[in-house]
Amino acid sequence: MCGIIGYTGPLSAKEIILNGLTQLEYRGYDSAGIALCMESSYIRMLKKTGKVSNLKEASKQIKEVSHSGIGHTRWATHGCVSENNTHPHQAGRVTLVHNGIIENYHQLICQFGLEKKLKSETDSEVAAWILDSFYQGDPAEAIGRLLPLLEGSYSFCIMFEDCPGEIYAVRSVSPLVAAYTHSGALVASDLTALIPYSRQYFVLPEKHLLKLTAYSAKVYTFEGREIMPEIIEADWNMDAAMKHGFSHFMLKEIHEQPEALNQTILPRLTDGIPDFSQDGIPDSLLKNCTRIQIAACGTAMHAGMAARALIEPLVRIPVTVSIASEFRYEEPLIDKNTLVIIISQSGETIDTLAALRLAKNYGSPTLSVVNVKGSTIARESDYVLYTHAGPEIAVASTKAYSVQLAALYLLSCRLAYVKGRFNLDQAKGFTNKLLSSIPAMKEVIKCKNEIQAIGNEILSAADIFFIGRGLDYSFSLEGALKLKEISYIHAEAYAAGELKHGTIALISPGVPVVAIATQERILGKTLSNVKEVKARGAFVILITKEETEISPGLADVIFRIPQIEDRFTIFPIAAVLQLIAYFVSVGKGLDVDQPRNLAKSVTVE
Ligand code: AGP
């Protein structure tokens, strides 16, 4: 999604903004631009398609010093990738950048007769022209007139030509955080652009006006009343957002998983079992729920699928997992006795946020599992279970997935305990086995050379199938997504037993099938499905446990994970699937950390 940064202060705005855009690259984009308020208070703009490095190279031509400006990385929604459509957009005395979608922009073009004025195809430029038409010298008054006209989501960073050194910002749904630091005042789409300057920051409340000057960062209502935003202390520092010798953030984050799991699990154990009192999550919330509804997107939804496969047999209450973008438009069968669990690494995914808001409208208690402190979903949920993976920079989610699983396993254990499905010893045993899955994951990560060889076997595949049953099926969903999003190979996950109902028609000689067979309870059935695809010439990569007996010739490649109980194969399996995807992407010479078309946090619909 688009990245926004604004700066005003004593330092070089060009340098700070360009560095900030580099920090925001991980959000996903296809062009970038800056606007600088020059000493003589005219606003200089520069835009480039492609990488931020293109913009940095072009910016060398700007010699004049500037102490305030705004920058933007654009993930195209309206209009193609072109310099014209790249932000910032200038309209008369207004220059702005925008993240979000103004859904009624066509209507606004007609309403304000902008057809002949527009230089771009974007909804953002429409907002700039309307704002300029309202501007009579008072930024707050003009912005206050613009907002009620807009339908959809937005975060704007705005400069007015006759207000040198001042930056204004406003948001609705799309995120913005800000900080006043020794280096000046900053506003950005997320913390990664602020963290080099400050670990204290605040979230701009929706439909409030932020005014930055070289000496302040103040928040106002549109009635002119100043409010004091809650200052948040970041739980990570700049160091965490560096590669530290790894060739990619994704590989670094795969290696960080065992530590992230310890950080997420250990502080929540009291007498050897999960305890959420420090998180402010009462046992009554778990004890009273008669069913669970999970809503999330992508990898987060896959974590929910694994949770369902665990909770239903363990706790014997129904668990429904919904894709948030579907759930938000449904009339869900939820009520005050339904615990709605929202899962989101970024805490900003717009569909997941909408699902949360729908659940609250139905009166259901909401608990979110979120990795980013102070994010919108975290702030709007009734209860929050933070994961402690640190910043996840690679677009492909790895450590965030693992810590989401850990949080959900802890919740499941506490749920079973408070509902009397576990006695204390059983809860302790479950927790110990969960912890034992972490060293098993470390063992797998040490085998990365073996896994790289597996990846190299499938570099040229056009289609790949991931199959499994039960928990292994939920893992196969994540394995297919990981591979798709960073290798661009079409990969499909299938419940192993379902393959025969049509899709097996696609299995022809050489088609790779990754079969996950760790659930011993249903192992025989899964291996039968493997035989069926093998009989049709598939290239079978079988992932199973150390001691599982596999008949000769059943698989072309076998990767074995340490021998652990079925329910706790989650972390080693996650590591295998992540590394397979990683090495295929590397082997194909692709941009592992910033794959094409993708964004780290999908804040538009
Ligand atoms: C996963 O690798 C992708 N980056 C994507 O599916 C992601 O999980 C999804 O967009 C949800 O993001 P969130 O967890 O920040 O809500």
Short mmCIF file of C-alpha atoms and ligand atoms in Angstrom, two decimals, residues 297-300 343-347 349 352 395-397 404 478 481-482 485 599-602, ligand 1:
data_model
loop_
_atom_site.label_atom_id
_atom_site.label_comp_id
_atom_site.label_asym_id
_atom_site.label_seq_id
_atom_site.Cartn_x
_atom_site.Cartn_y
_atom_site.Cartn_z
CA CYS A 297 -6.98 -12.16 5.40
CA GLY A 298 -4.21 -14.10 3.71
CA THR A 299 -1.65 -15.66 5.99
CA ALA A 300 -3.51 -14.42 9.05
CA ILE A 343 -6.06 -11.72 13.31
CA SER A 344 -3.83 -9.14 11.65
CA GLN A 345 -0.06 -8.61 11.64
CA SER A 346 -0.27 -4.95 10.67
CA GLY A 347 -3.49 -4.19 12.49
CA THR A 349 -5.85 -4.33 6.89
CA THR A 352 -10.15 -7.08 8.58
CA VAL A 395 5.89 -8.60 2.35
CA ALA A 396 5.65 -12.38 2.71
CA SER A 397 4.61 -13.04 6.27
CA GLN A 404 -0.06 -15.77 15.43
CA GLU A 478 -0.05 -21.24 3.81
CA LEU A 481 0.36 -18.74 -0.64
CA LYS A 482 4.00 -18.29 0.36
CA GLU A 485 3.42 -14.51 -3.64
CA ALA A 599 1.73 -4.62 -0.38
CA LYS A 600 2.66 -5.40 3.19
CA SER A 601 -0.53 -3.99 4.59
CA VAL A 602 -3.62 -3.83 2.37
C1 AGP B 1 1.10 -12.92 3.63
O1 AGP B 1 2.40 -13.37 3.28
C2 AGP B 1 0.69 -11.68 2.88
N1 AGP B 1 1.61 -10.64 3.10
C3 AGP B 1 -0.76 -11.32 3.13
O2 AGP B 1 -1.55 -12.45 2.82
C4 AGP B 1 -1.10 -10.89 4.57
O3 AGP B 1 -1.04 -12.01 5.43
C5 AGP B 1 -2.52 -10.34 4.57
O4 AGP B 1 -2.54 -9.21 3.72
C6 AGP B 1 -3.01 -9.93 5.96
O5 AGP B 1 -2.20 -8.91 6.47
P1 AGP B 1 -2.35 -8.53 8.03
O6 AGP B 1 -1.95 -9.76 8.79
O7 AGP B 1 -1.42 -7.38 8.23
O8 AGP B 1 -3.78 -8.17 8.26
#
